[in-house]
Coordinates of C-alpha atoms in Angstrom, one line a residue:
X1 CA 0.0 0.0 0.0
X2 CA 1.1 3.3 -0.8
X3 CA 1.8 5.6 1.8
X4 CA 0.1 8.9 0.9
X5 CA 1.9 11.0 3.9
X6 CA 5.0 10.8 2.1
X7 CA 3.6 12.2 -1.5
X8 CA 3.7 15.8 -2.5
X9 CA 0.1 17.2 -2.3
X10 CA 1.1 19.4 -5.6
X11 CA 3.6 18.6 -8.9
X12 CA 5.0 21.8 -10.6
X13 CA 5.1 21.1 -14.1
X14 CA 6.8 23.3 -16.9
X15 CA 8.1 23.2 -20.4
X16 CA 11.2 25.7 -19.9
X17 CA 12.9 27.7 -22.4
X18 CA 14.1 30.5 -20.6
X19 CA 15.9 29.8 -17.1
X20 CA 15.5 33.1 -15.9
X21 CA 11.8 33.1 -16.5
X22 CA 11.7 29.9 -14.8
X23 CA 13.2 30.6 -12.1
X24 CA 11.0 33.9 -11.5
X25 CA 8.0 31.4 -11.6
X26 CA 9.6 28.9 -9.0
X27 CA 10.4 31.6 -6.8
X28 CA 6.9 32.8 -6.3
X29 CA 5.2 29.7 -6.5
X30 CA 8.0 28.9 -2.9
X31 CA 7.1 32.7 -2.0
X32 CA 2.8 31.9 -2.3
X33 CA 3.5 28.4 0.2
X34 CA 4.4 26.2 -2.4
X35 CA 7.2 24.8 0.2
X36 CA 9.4 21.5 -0.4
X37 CA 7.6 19.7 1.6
X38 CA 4.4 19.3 -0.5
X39 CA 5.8 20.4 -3.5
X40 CA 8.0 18.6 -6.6
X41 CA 8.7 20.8 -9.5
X42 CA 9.3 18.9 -12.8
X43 CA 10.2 20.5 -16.2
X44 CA 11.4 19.1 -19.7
X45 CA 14.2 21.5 -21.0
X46 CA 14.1 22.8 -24.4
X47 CA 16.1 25.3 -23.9
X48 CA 18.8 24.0 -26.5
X49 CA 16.7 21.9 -28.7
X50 CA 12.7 20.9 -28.8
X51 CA 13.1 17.7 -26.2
X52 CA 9.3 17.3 -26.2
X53 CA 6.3 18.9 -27.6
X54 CA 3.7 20.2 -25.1
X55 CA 1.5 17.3 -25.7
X56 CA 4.0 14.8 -24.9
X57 CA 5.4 16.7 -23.0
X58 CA 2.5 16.7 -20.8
X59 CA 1.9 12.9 -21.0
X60 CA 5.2 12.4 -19.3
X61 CA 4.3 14.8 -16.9
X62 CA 1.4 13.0 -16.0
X63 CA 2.7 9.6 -16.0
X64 CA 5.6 10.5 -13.9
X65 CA 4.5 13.5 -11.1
X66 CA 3.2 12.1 -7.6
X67 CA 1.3 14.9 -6.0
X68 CA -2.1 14.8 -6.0
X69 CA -2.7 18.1 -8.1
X70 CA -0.8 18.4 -11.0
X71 CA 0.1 22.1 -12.0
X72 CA 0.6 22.1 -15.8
X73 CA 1.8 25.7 -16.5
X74 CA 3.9 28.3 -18.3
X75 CA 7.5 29.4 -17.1
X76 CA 6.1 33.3 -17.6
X77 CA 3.4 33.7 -14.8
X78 CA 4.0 34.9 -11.6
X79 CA 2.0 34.5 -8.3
X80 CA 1.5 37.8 -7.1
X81 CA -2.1 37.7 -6.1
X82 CA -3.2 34.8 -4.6
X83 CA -1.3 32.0 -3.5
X84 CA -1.9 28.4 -1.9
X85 CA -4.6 29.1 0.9
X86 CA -6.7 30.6 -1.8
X87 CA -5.9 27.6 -4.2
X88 CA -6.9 25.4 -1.5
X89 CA -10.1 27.1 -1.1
X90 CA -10.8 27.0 -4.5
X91 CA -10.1 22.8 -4.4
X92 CA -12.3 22.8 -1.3
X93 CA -15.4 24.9 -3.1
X94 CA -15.2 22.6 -6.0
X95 CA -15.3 19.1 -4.1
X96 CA -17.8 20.6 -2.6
X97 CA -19.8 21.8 -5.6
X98 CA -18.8 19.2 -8.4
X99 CA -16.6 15.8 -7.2
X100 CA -16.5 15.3 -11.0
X101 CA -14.1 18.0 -11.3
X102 CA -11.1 17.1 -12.7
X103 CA -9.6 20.2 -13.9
X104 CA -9.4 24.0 -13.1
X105 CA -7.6 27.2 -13.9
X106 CA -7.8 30.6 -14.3
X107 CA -9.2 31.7 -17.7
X108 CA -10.9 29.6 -20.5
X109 CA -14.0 29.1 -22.6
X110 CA -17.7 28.5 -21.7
X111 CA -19.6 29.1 -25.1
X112 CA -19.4 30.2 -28.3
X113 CA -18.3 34.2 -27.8
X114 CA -18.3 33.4 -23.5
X115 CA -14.9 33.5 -21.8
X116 CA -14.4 33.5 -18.0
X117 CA -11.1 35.2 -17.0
X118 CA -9.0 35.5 -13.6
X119 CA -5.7 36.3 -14.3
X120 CA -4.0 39.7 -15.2
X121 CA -1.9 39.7 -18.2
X122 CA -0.5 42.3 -20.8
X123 CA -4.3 42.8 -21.7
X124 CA -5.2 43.9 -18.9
X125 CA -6.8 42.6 -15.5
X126 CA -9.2 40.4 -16.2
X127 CA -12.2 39.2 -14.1
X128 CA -15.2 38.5 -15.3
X129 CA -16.7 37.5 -11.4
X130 CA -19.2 34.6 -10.5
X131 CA -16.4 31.9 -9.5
X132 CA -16.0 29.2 -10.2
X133 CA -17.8 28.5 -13.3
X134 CA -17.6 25.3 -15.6
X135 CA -16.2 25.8 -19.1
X136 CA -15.2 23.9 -22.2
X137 CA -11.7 24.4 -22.4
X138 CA -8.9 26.1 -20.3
X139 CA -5.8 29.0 -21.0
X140 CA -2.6 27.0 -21.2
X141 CA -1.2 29.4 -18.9
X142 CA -2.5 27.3 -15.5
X143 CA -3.7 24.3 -15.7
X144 CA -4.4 22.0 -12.4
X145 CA -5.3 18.4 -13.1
X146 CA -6.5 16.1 -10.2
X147 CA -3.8 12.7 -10.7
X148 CA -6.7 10.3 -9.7
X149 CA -8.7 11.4 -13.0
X150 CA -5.7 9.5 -15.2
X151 CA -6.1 11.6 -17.9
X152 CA -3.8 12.4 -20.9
X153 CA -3.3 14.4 -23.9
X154 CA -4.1 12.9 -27.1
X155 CA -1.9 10.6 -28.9
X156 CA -2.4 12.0 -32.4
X157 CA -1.8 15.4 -32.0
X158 CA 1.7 18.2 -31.3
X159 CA 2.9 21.0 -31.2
X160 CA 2.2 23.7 -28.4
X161 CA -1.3 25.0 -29.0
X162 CA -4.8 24.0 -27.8
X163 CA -3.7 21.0 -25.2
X164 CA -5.9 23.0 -23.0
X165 CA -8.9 22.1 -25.1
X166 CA -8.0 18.8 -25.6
X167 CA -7.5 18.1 -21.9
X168 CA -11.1 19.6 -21.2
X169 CA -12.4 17.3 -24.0
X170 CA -10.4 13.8 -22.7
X171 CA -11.8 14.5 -19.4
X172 CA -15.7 15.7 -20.4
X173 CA -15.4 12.1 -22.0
X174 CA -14.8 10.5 -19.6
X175 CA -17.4 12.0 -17.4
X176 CA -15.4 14.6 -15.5
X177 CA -15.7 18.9 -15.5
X178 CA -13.6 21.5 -16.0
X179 CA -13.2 24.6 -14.2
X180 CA -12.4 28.2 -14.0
X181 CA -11.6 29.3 -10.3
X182 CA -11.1 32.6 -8.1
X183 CA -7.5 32.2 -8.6
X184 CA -5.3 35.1 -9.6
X185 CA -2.2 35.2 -10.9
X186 CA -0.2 37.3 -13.1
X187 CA 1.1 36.1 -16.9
X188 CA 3.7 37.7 -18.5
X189 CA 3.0 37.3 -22.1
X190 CA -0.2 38.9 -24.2
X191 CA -0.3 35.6 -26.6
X192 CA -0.4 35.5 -30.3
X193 CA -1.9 33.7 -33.4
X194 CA 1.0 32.5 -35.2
X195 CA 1.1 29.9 -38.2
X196 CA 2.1 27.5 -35.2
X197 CA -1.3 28.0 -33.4
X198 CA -3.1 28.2 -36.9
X199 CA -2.0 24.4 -37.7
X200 CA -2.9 23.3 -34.1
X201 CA -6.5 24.7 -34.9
X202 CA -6.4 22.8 -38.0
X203 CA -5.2 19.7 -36.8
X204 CA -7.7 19.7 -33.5
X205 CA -10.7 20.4 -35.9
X206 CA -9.3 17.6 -38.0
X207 CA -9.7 15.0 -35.3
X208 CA -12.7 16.0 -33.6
X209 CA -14.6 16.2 -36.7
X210 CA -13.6 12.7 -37.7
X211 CA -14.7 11.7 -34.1
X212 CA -18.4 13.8 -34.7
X213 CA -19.3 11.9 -37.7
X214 CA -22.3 10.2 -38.2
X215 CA -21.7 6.6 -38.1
X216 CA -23.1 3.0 -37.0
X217 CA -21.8 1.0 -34.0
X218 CA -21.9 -2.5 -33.5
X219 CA -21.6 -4.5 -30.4
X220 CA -22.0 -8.1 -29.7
X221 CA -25.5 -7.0 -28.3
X222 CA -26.5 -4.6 -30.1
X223 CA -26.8 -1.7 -33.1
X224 CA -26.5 2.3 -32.7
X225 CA -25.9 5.6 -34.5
X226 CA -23.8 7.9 -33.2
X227 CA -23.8 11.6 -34.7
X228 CA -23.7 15.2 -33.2
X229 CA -27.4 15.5 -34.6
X230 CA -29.9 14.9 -31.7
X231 CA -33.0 14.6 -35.1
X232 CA -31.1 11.8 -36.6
X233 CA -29.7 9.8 -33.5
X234 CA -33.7 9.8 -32.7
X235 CA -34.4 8.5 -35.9
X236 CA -31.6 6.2 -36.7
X237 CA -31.6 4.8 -33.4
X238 CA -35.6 3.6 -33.8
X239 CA -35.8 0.1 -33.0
X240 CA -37.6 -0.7 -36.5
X241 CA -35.6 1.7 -38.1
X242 CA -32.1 -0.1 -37.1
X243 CA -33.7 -3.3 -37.4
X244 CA -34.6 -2.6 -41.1
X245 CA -31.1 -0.4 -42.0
X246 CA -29.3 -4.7 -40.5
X247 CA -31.4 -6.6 -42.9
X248 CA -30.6 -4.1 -45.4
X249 CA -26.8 -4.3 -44.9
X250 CA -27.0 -8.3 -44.5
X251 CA -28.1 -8.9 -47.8
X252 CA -26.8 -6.1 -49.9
X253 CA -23.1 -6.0 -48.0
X254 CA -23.3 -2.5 -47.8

């Protein structure tokens, strides 16, 4: 049996390119009661050369960190305004509230044109109030993922762009919320669109869409349609309808 006293309660995990950003971020995560004693810090360097993409990158992270809450964030924020008491109440409100959460951070996406924010970066300070509140996805920036969800990245995709999404998606999957909290820190960098970020777009619309298509399912007990269109699952999934669309198939080979 595993003895849980012994564990770090959180895993600080970066991708670092700059050492002197890094260690500003380290600094004030120790400085906001991030001590030793309940705290690893992990990074991959690719400071030199590209030693992992963020989505592998973040795999390993996941496979290999031993707190309990793994911090997946940027070597560019700083904790300035809140620090582990109000993260802790945060965890607390949201076991609380949801104990299907599985993630949370500090700004991301509810809806199409809806964004809950709680961090101040080169746009400004941003708070758009009414904590926490579920979302779709989650900034990159700050990401906290609870170990005993096992989740991962997906296999088929790089680069550094959109894991965030992709996170919220494996773990809405599997049954599990995401959310963003009353937890405010500073980040360095505004963020850009570049060609980079462009081609992650493309690449995460290429697979989801594959994954949304209409098609039929077989198990050893039974048929279904699957589709992101409520009308036809209702229709296709009709007992007569189904039952006619397998005779069909069975004697045409369709």
């Amino acid at each position: 049996m595993v003895n849980e006293t012994v564990l770090p309660r959180y895993s600080i995990c970066t991708l670092l390119t700059d050492k002197a950003l890094y260690q500003q971020m380290l600094e004030s995560f120790v400085q906001a009661g991030f001590a030793s004693d309940i705290t690893e810090y992990l990074y991959i360097d690719n400071s030199i050369t590209n030693a992992a993409d963020a989505y592998s990158g973040i795999n390993e992270f996941l496979r290999m960190a031993k707190g309990r809450y793994i911090i997946i964030c940027h070597q560019d924020i700083v904790l300035v305004n809140h620090n582990l008491a109000q993260l802790e109440n945060c965890i607390a409100e949201l076991n609380k509230l949801d104990p299907q959460w599985a993630l949370l951070g500090n700004a991301g996406g509810k809806s199409l044109g809806g964004l809950s924010l709680r961090l101040t970066d080169p746009h400004g300070d941003n708070n758009t109030g009414g904590f926490p509140v579920k979302v779709q996805s989650l900034d990159e920036n700050f990401i906290l993922v609870r170990k005993d969800a096992n989740l991962g990245t997906s296999r088929d995709l790089d680069g550094f762009h959109l894991y965030g999404f992709d996170l919220c998606f494996m773990a809405a999957m599997r049954g599990y919320s995401a959310y963003v909290v009353d937890f405010h820190i500073h980040h360095l960098s505004p963020g850009k669109i570049s060609q980079d970020f462009i081609n992650s777009r493309s690449r995460i619309i290429g697979k989801y869409q594959q994954l949304f298509s209409g098609r039929f399912f077989r198990t050893t007990c039974t048929s279904f349609y699957l589709s992101g269109n409520a009308m036809l699952n209702s229709i296709l999934n009709h007992p007569r309808i189904i039952n006619w669309l397998e005779e069909v198939y069975q004697r045409f080979g369709w």
